[in-house]
CSV table of C-alpha atoms and ligand atoms in Angstrom, one decimal:
chain,number,residue,atom,x,y,z
A,1,UNK,CA,0.1,0.5,-0.5
A,2,UNK,CA,1.0,3.5,-0.7
A,3,UNK,CA,-1.5,5.8,-1.8
A,4,UNK,CA,-4.1,6.8,0.4
A,5,UNK,CA,-6.7,8.8,-0.5
A,6,UNK,CA,-8.2,10.6,3.1
A,7,UNK,CA,-11.5,12.3,2.0
A,8,UNK,CA,-12.4,15.4,3.9
A,9,UNK,CA,-10.1,17.9,5.8
A,10,UNK,CA,-11.7,19.1,9.2
A,11,UNK,CA,-10.6,18.1,12.4
A,12,UNK,CA,-10.2,14.4,11.5
A,13,UNK,CA,-8.8,14.3,8.0
A,14,UNK,CA,-5.7,16.7,8.9
A,15,UNK,CA,-4.8,14.7,11.1
A,16,UNK,CA,-5.3,11.1,9.6
A,17,UNK,CA,-3.3,13.0,6.0
A,18,UNK,CA,-0.5,13.8,8.5
A,19,UNK,CA,-0.2,10.6,10.1
A,20,UNK,CA,-0.2,8.4,6.9
A,21,UNK,CA,2.5,11.3,5.3
A,22,UNK,CA,4.7,11.0,8.4
A,23,UNK,CA,4.6,7.0,8.0
A,24,UNK,CA,5.8,7.4,4.5
A,25,UNK,CA,2.5,7.2,2.2
A,26,UNK,CA,1.5,9.2,-0.2
A,27,UNK,CA,-1.8,11.6,0.4
A,28,UNK,CA,-4.3,12.8,-1.5
A,29,UNK,CA,-6.3,14.9,0.7
A,30,UNK,CA,-9.8,15.6,-0.4
A,31,UNK,CA,-12.3,17.9,0.1
A,32,UNK,CA,-15.5,19.6,-1.3
A,33,UNK,CA,-14.0,23.4,0.2
A,34,UNK,CA,-10.8,24.6,-0.7
A,35,UNK,CA,-11.2,27.2,2.4
A,36,UNK,CA,-11.3,23.7,4.0
A,37,UNK,CA,-8.4,22.3,2.4
A,38,UNK,CA,-6.4,25.3,2.8
A,39,UNK,CA,-6.9,25.5,7.0
A,40,UNK,CA,-6.1,21.8,6.7
A,41,UNK,CA,-2.8,21.9,5.6
A,42,UNK,CA,-1.9,24.6,7.5
A,43,UNK,CA,-3.6,22.8,10.5
A,44,UNK,CA,-0.6,20.2,9.4
A,45,UNK,CA,2.4,22.7,9.2
A,46,UNK,CA,1.5,24.0,12.6
A,47,UNK,CA,1.3,20.8,14.3
A,48,UNK,CA,4.9,19.9,12.7
A,49,UNK,CA,6.1,23.3,13.6
A,50,UNK,CA,5.1,21.9,17.4
A,51,UNK,CA,6.6,18.3,17.0
A,52,UNK,CA,9.6,20.0,15.9
A,53,UNK,CA,10.1,22.3,18.5
A,54,UNK,CA,9.5,19.5,20.8
A,55,UNK,CA,12.3,17.2,19.3
A,56,UNK,CA,10.2,14.5,18.3
A,57,UNK,CA,10.7,15.5,14.4
A,58,UNK,CA,13.2,16.8,12.3
A,59,UNK,CA,13.0,19.8,9.6
A,60,UNK,CA,13.9,16.9,6.9
A,61,UNK,CA,11.0,14.7,8.1
A,62,UNK,CA,8.4,17.8,8.5
A,63,UNK,CA,9.2,18.8,4.7
A,64,UNK,CA,8.8,14.8,3.4
A,65,UNK,CA,5.6,15.1,5.3
A,66,UNK,CA,4.6,18.1,3.7
A,67,UNK,CA,5.3,16.9,0.3
A,68,UNK,CA,3.5,14.1,0.2
A,69,UNK,CA,0.3,15.4,1.1
A,70,UNK,CA,-1.8,16.8,-2.6
A,71,UNK,CA,-4.9,18.5,-2.4
A,72,UNK,CA,-8.3,18.0,-4.3
A,73,UNK,CA,-11.0,19.2,-4.8
A,74,UNK,CA,-12.7,16.6,-7.4
A,75,UNK,CA,-13.4,13.0,-5.8
A,76,UNK,CA,-12.5,10.9,-8.8
A,77,UNK,CA,-9.2,13.0,-9.5
A,78,UNK,CA,-8.1,12.3,-5.8
A,79,UNK,CA,-9.3,8.7,-5.1
A,80,UNK,CA,-8.6,7.2,-8.5
A,81,UNK,CA,-5.0,5.9,-7.3
A,82,UNK,CA,-5.5,4.6,-4.3
A,83,UNK,CA,-4.9,1.8,-2.6
A,84,UNK,CA,-7.0,2.5,0.1
A,85,UNK,CA,-9.3,5.6,1.1
A,86,UNK,CA,-10.6,6.8,4.3
A,87,UNK,CA,-13.6,8.6,4.5
A,88,UNK,CA,-13.6,11.3,7.2
A,89,UNK,CA,-16.5,13.6,5.5
A,90,UNK,CA,-19.0,15.0,7.9
A,91,UNK,CA,-20.7,13.0,10.2
A,92,UNK,CA,-24.2,12.8,8.0
A,93,UNK,CA,-25.2,8.9,6.9
A,94,UNK,CA,-26.9,10.7,3.6
A,95,UNK,CA,-23.1,12.1,2.6
A,96,UNK,CA,-21.4,8.8,3.9
A,97,UNK,CA,-23.7,6.6,1.5
A,98,UNK,CA,-23.3,9.1,-1.0
A,99,UNK,CA,-19.9,8.8,-1.1
A,100,UNK,CA,-19.0,5.1,-0.6
A,101,UNK,CA,-21.3,5.0,-4.0
A,102,UNK,CA,-19.3,7.2,-5.7
A,103,UNK,CA,-15.6,5.5,-4.4
A,104,UNK,CA,-16.9,1.5,-5.4
A,105,UNK,CA,-17.5,3.4,-9.5
A,106,UNK,CA,-14.0,5.2,-9.4
A,107,UNK,CA,-12.3,2.7,-7.3
A,108,UNK,CA,-10.3,-0.9,-8.6
A,109,UNK,CA,-12.5,-3.8,-7.6
A,110,UNK,CA,-9.6,-4.2,-4.4
A,111,UNK,CA,-9.7,-1.2,-3.2
A,112,UNK,CA,-10.4,-1.5,0.6
A,113,UNK,CA,-12.7,1.5,1.6
A,114,UNK,CA,-12.4,2.6,5.2
A,115,UNK,CA,-14.6,5.2,7.3
A,116,UNK,CA,-13.7,7.5,10.3
A,117,UNK,CA,-17.4,7.6,10.9
A,118,UNK,CA,-18.0,7.7,15.1
A,119,UNK,CA,-21.5,5.3,15.0
A,120,UNK,CA,-22.8,5.3,11.5
A,121,UNK,CA,-22.8,1.5,10.4
A,122,UNK,CA,-20.5,0.3,8.4
A,123,UNK,CA,-22.7,-2.6,7.2
A,124,UNK,CA,-25.3,0.2,5.7
A,125,UNK,CA,-22.0,2.3,4.7
A,126,UNK,CA,-20.8,-1.0,3.0
A,127,UNK,CA,-24.6,-2.5,1.4
A,128,UNK,CA,-24.4,0.4,-1.5
A,129,UNK,CA,-21.3,-0.9,-2.7
A,130,UNK,CA,-20.2,-3.6,-5.4
A,131,UNK,CA,-18.0,-4.8,-3.1
A,132,UNK,CA,-19.2,-4.8,0.8
A,133,UNK,CA,-16.2,-7.3,1.8
A,134,UNK,CA,-13.6,-4.7,1.4
A,135,UNK,CA,-15.6,-1.9,3.6
A,136,UNK,CA,-14.6,-1.4,7.2
A,137,UNK,CA,-14.2,0.9,9.8
A,138,UNK,CA,-11.1,2.5,10.5
A,139,UNK,CA,-12.1,4.9,13.7
A,140,UNK,CA,-8.8,7.4,14.5
A,141,UNK,CA,-8.7,9.1,17.8
A,142,UNK,CA,-8.9,13.2,18.2
A,143,UNK,CA,-5.8,14.5,17.4
A,144,UNK,CA,-4.7,11.8,15.2
A,145,UNK,CA,-0.6,12.1,14.9
A,146,UNK,CA,-0.8,11.7,19.5
A,147,UNK,CA,-4.0,8.9,20.0
A,148,UNK,CA,-2.7,5.7,20.5
A,149,UNK,CA,-5.7,4.1,19.7
A,150,UNK,CA,-7.4,2.9,15.8
A,151,UNK,CA,-10.8,1.4,16.5
A,152,UNK,CA,-11.4,-1.3,14.1
A,153,UNK,CA,-15.4,-2.2,12.8
A,154,UNK,CA,-15.6,-5.4,11.1
A,155,UNK,CA,-19.1,-5.0,9.0
A,156,UNK,CA,-21.3,-8.0,9.0
A,157,UNK,CA,-19.5,-8.3,5.6
A,158,UNK,CA,-16.1,-7.1,6.0
A,159,UNK,CA,-13.8,-10.1,5.1
A,160,UNK,CA,-11.3,-11.3,7.5
A,161,UNK,CA,-8.4,-10.3,5.2
A,162,UNK,CA,-9.4,-7.0,4.8
A,163,UNK,CA,-9.8,-6.9,8.5
A,164,UNK,CA,-6.3,-8.4,9.0
A,165,UNK,CA,-4.9,-5.6,7.1
A,166,UNK,CA,-6.4,-2.8,8.3
A,167,UNK,CA,-5.3,-4.1,11.8
A,168,UNK,CA,-1.4,-4.4,10.4
A,169,UNK,CA,-1.5,-0.9,8.0
A,170,UNK,CA,-2.5,0.5,11.9
A,171,UNK,CA,0.3,-1.1,13.4
A,172,UNK,CA,3.0,0.4,10.5
A,173,UNK,CA,1.5,4.0,12.0
A,174,UNK,CA,2.5,3.3,15.0
A,175,UNK,CA,-1.1,2.7,16.8
A,176,UNK,CA,-2.9,0.3,19.0
A,177,UNK,CA,-5.7,-1.4,16.6
A,178,UNK,CA,-8.7,-2.9,19.0
A,179,UNK,CA,-11.1,-5.0,16.5
A,180,UNK,CA,-14.8,-4.6,16.9
A,181,UNK,CA,-18.3,-5.6,15.9
A,182,UNK,CA,-20.4,-3.4,13.9
A,183,UNK,CA,-23.1,-2.1,16.4
A,184,UNK,CA,-24.6,1.7,17.1
A,185,UNK,CA,-21.5,3.8,19.0
A,186,UNK,CA,-19.1,0.6,18.0
A,187,UNK,CA,-17.4,0.4,21.6
A,188,UNK,CA,-16.0,3.8,21.9
A,189,UNK,CA,-18.6,6.0,21.6
A,190,UNK,CA,-21.1,4.0,23.2
A,191,UNK,CA,-19.7,4.4,26.4
A,192,UNK,CA,-18.4,7.9,25.6
A,193,UNK,CA,-21.3,9.6,24.1
A,194,UNK,CA,-23.7,8.9,27.3
A,195,UNK,CA,-21.1,10.4,29.8
A,196,UNK,CA,-20.7,13.8,28.0
A,197,UNK,CA,-24.7,14.0,27.3
A,198,UNK,CA,-25.0,13.4,31.5
A,199,UNK,CA,-22.1,16.2,31.9
A,200,UNK,CA,-24.5,18.5,29.9
A,201,UNK,CA,-27.9,17.5,31.2
A,202,UNK,CA,-26.0,18.1,34.9
A,203,UNK,CA,-25.1,21.8,33.5
A,204,UNK,CA,-28.7,21.9,32.1
A,205,UNK,CA,-30.2,20.8,35.1
A,206,UNK,CA,-28.2,23.6,37.1
A,207,UNK,CA,-26.5,21.5,39.4
A,208,UNK,CA,-22.9,22.5,38.7
A,209,UNK,CA,-21.4,24.9,36.7
A,210,UNK,CA,-18.7,23.9,33.4
A,211,UNK,CA,-15.5,24.3,35.6
A,212,UNK,CA,-17.1,22.4,38.1
A,213,UNK,CA,-18.5,19.4,36.1
A,214,UNK,CA,-15.0,19.3,34.6
A,215,UNK,CA,-13.1,19.7,37.5
A,216,UNK,CA,-14.9,16.8,39.3
A,217,UNK,CA,-13.9,14.5,36.6
A,218,UNK,CA,-10.9,15.3,36.3
A,219,UNK,CA,-9.5,15.3,39.7
A,220,UNK,CA,-12.4,13.0,40.7
A,221,UNK,CA,-11.9,10.0,38.1
A,222,UNK,CA,-8.3,11.0,36.9
A,223,UNK,CA,-9.9,12.2,33.1
A,224,UNK,CA,-7.1,14.3,31.5
A,225,UNK,CA,-9.8,16.7,30.4
A,226,UNK,CA,-13.3,17.1,31.4
A,227,UNK,CA,-16.1,15.8,29.8
A,228,UNK,CA,-17.5,19.3,28.5
A,229,UNK,CA,-14.1,20.9,27.4
A,230,UNK,CA,-13.8,17.2,25.6
A,231,UNK,CA,-17.4,17.8,23.8
A,232,UNK,CA,-16.0,21.2,22.6
A,233,UNK,CA,-12.7,19.1,21.7
A,234,UNK,CA,-14.9,16.6,19.7
A,235,UNK,CA,-17.5,19.0,17.9
A,236,UNK,CA,-20.5,19.5,19.7
A,237,UNK,CA,-22.1,18.9,16.4
A,238,UNK,CA,-20.5,15.5,16.4
A,239,UNK,CA,-21.9,14.5,18.9
A,240,UNK,CA,-25.3,15.6,18.7
A,241,UNK,CA,-25.0,13.4,15.5
A,242,UNK,CA,-23.3,10.5,17.1
A,243,UNK,CA,-26.2,10.5,20.4
A,244,UNK,CA,-29.2,10.4,17.0
A,245,UNK,CA,-27.6,7.6,15.8
A,246,UNK,CA,-27.4,5.6,19.4
A,247,UNK,CA,-31.0,7.0,19.9
A,248,UNK,CA,-32.3,5.6,16.3
A,249,UNK,CA,-30.1,2.6,16.7
A,250,UNK,CA,-31.4,1.2,20.1
A,251,UNK,CA,-35.1,3.1,20.2
A,252,UNK,CA,-33.4,3.7,24.0
A,253,UNK,CA,-34.6,7.1,25.8
A,254,UNK,CA,-31.2,7.2,27.8
A,255,UNK,CA,-29.8,8.4,24.4
A,256,UNK,CA,-31.9,11.2,24.2
A,257,UNK,CA,-29.8,14.2,23.4
A,258,UNK,CA,-29.8,16.9,25.7
A,259,UNK,CA,-31.9,20.0,24.4
A,260,UNK,CA,-29.3,22.4,25.6
A,261,UNK,CA,-26.4,20.3,23.4
A,262,UNK,CA,-29.2,20.9,20.7
A,263,UNK,CA,-29.8,24.5,21.5
A,264,UNK,CA,-26.1,24.9,21.5
A,265,UNK,CA,-25.5,23.1,17.7
A,266,UNK,CA,-28.3,24.6,16.6
A,267,UNK,CA,-26.9,28.6,17.7
A,268,UNK,CA,-23.7,27.8,15.8
A,269,UNK,CA,-21.7,27.3,19.1
A,270,UNK,CA,-19.8,23.6,17.9
A,271,UNK,CA,-16.8,23.8,20.3
A,272,UNK,CA,-13.0,24.7,19.3
A,273,UNK,CA,-13.8,24.8,15.7
A,274,UNK,CA,-16.4,27.5,15.9
A,275,UNK,CA,-14.8,29.7,18.6
A,276,UNK,CA,-16.8,28.6,21.4
A,277,UNK,CA,-18.7,25.9,22.7
A,278,UNK,CA,-19.3,25.3,27.2
A,279,UNK,CA,-15.7,27.3,26.6
A,280,UNK,CA,-14.7,30.1,24.5
A,281,UNK,CA,-11.4,29.4,22.5
A,282,UNK,CA,-8.8,32.0,21.1
A,283,UNK,CA,-6.1,31.0,19.2
A,284,UNK,CA,-3.8,29.4,22.3
A,285,UNK,CA,-5.6,30.8,24.7
A,286,UNK,CA,-9.1,29.1,26.9
A,287,UNK,CA,-11.3,31.4,28.8
A,288,UNK,CA,-14.4,29.8,30.6
A,289,UNK,CA,-17.7,31.5,28.9
A,290,UNK,CA,-21.1,32.0,30.3
A,291,UNK,CA,-22.3,28.4,29.3
A,292,UNK,CA,-25.2,28.5,32.0
A,293,UNK,CA,-26.8,31.1,30.2
A,294,UNK,CA,-27.7,28.2,27.7
A,295,UNK,CA,-29.2,26.3,30.9
A,296,UNK,CA,-32.7,28.2,31.0
A,297,UNK,CA,-31.3,29.8,34.7
B,301,LIG,N1,-13.8,15.4,15.6
B,301,LIG,C1,-13.8,13.9,16.6
B,301,LIG,O1,-13.1,14.4,17.7
B,301,LIG,C2,-14.0,13.1,15.9
B,301,LIG,C3,-13.0,11.8,16.5
B,301,LIG,C4,-13.5,10.4,15.5
B,301,LIG,C5,-14.0,10.5,14.6
B,301,LIG,N2,-15.0,10.9,13.9
B,301,LIG,C6,-15.7,11.1,12.3
B,301,LIG,O2,-14.9,11.5,11.8
B,301,LIG,C7,-15.6,12.3,10.7
B,301,LIG,C8,-15.1,13.8,10.4
B,301,LIG,O3,-15.4,14.4,11.8
B,301,LIG,P1,-14.5,16.1,11.6
B,301,LIG,O4,-15.1,16.3,13.2
B,301,LIG,O5,-13.4,16.1,11.3
B,301,LIG,O6,-16.0,16.8,10.8
B,301,LIG,P2,-15.6,18.3,10.5
B,301,LIG,O7,-16.6,18.9,10.2
B,301,LIG,O8,-14.6,19.0,11.0
B,301,LIG,O9,-14.8,18.3,8.5
B,301,LIG,C9,-15.4,17.4,7.8
B,301,LIG,C10,-15.0,17.9,6.7
B,301,LIG,O10,-15.8,17.0,5.8
B,301,LIG,C11,-16.1,17.5,4.8
B,301,LIG,N3,-16.9,17.1,3.7
B,301,LIG,C12,-18.3,17.1,3.7
B,301,LIG,N4,-18.5,16.5,3.1
B,301,LIG,C13,-17.7,15.9,1.9
B,301,LIG,C14,-17.8,15.3,0.4
B,301,LIG,N5,-18.4,15.0,0.4
B,301,LIG,N6,-16.5,15.2,0.0
B,301,LIG,C15,-15.8,15.2,0.8
B,301,LIG,N7,-15.7,16.5,1.9
B,301,LIG,C16,-16.7,16.6,2.5
B,301,LIG,C17,-16.4,19.0,5.2
B,301,LIG,O11,-16.3,19.9,4.0
B,301,LIG,C18,-15.6,19.3,6.3
B,301,LIG,O12,-14.3,20.3,6.0
B,301,LIG,C19,-17.1,12.0,11.0
B,301,LIG,O13,-17.4,10.9,10.5
B,301,LIG,C20,-16.9,12.1,12.7
B,301,LIG,O14,-18.0,11.3,13.3
B,301,LIG,C21,-14.7,12.6,14.4
């Protein structure tokens, strides 16, 4: 495997492109938005500079990594030479189904089509392609260059051969792959999202403020980051989309998204990427905003 196509250049796509390029793969990064592609290249450059400062890479690795990434706005051009495609577009079922149908026509029969989806059924995505056995979930964690886990999700039709290939590939990226089956939220988000949703309910019901909730979980449970700050980093729109998948998939009221989360996403407060969520973000800085006002106090 040499040529990797990454679709979507947002929070996850730029990290996936960075990681593959740094490990010697040629990366085609595809997005419908030129602005998103430019921002992604800038983010990758900034992150490489941070690695350089820390001494974990040298100037040559930085230059080579950037040289291995080419950007495209045309899906066919970006995917035609791929040995592996990793889709990291917006967490929306219709967008993903359309993309995989197109990819199935653009790519050869032996190309593995992976999705970085946090929650959407791999089995359903595979069903719109010509070779469902070649479709798999490759769920990286945020920030991709730093986080060790890759949750490898086997759809109903995913073959053993494809699963082994993706597990081995993850190891060449210096990641720890874990194989799981395809049910709503897989493992990571089935456990994480109800906790984040409960933290938002705790704020919504006025039990405690943003910093108090995060401090309890950081100091009391030894979590490196509180659940509200983590939600800001993941993206509140992404959290909402995942909770809806869990709610629809299991039909259980316990996954119903908190109305405060719905309001914040509707108002455009999607977390770090929009500059505000439970906290307000300015480059290199973090200050608390009056998030309690959304709780209807
Ligand atoms: N944010 C996280 O922490 C996180 C963690 C793990 C997995 N994921 C998953 O990764 C995927 C991407 O999430 P994100 O947080 O990077 O989203 P994001 O909103 O930051 O970026 C999504 C990008 O996809 C692009 N896009 C939309 N439709 C497209 C199309 N048809 N073709 C090409 N590009 C298209 C958008 O322009 C945008 O740049 C989602 O499936 C999400 O569930 C997210």
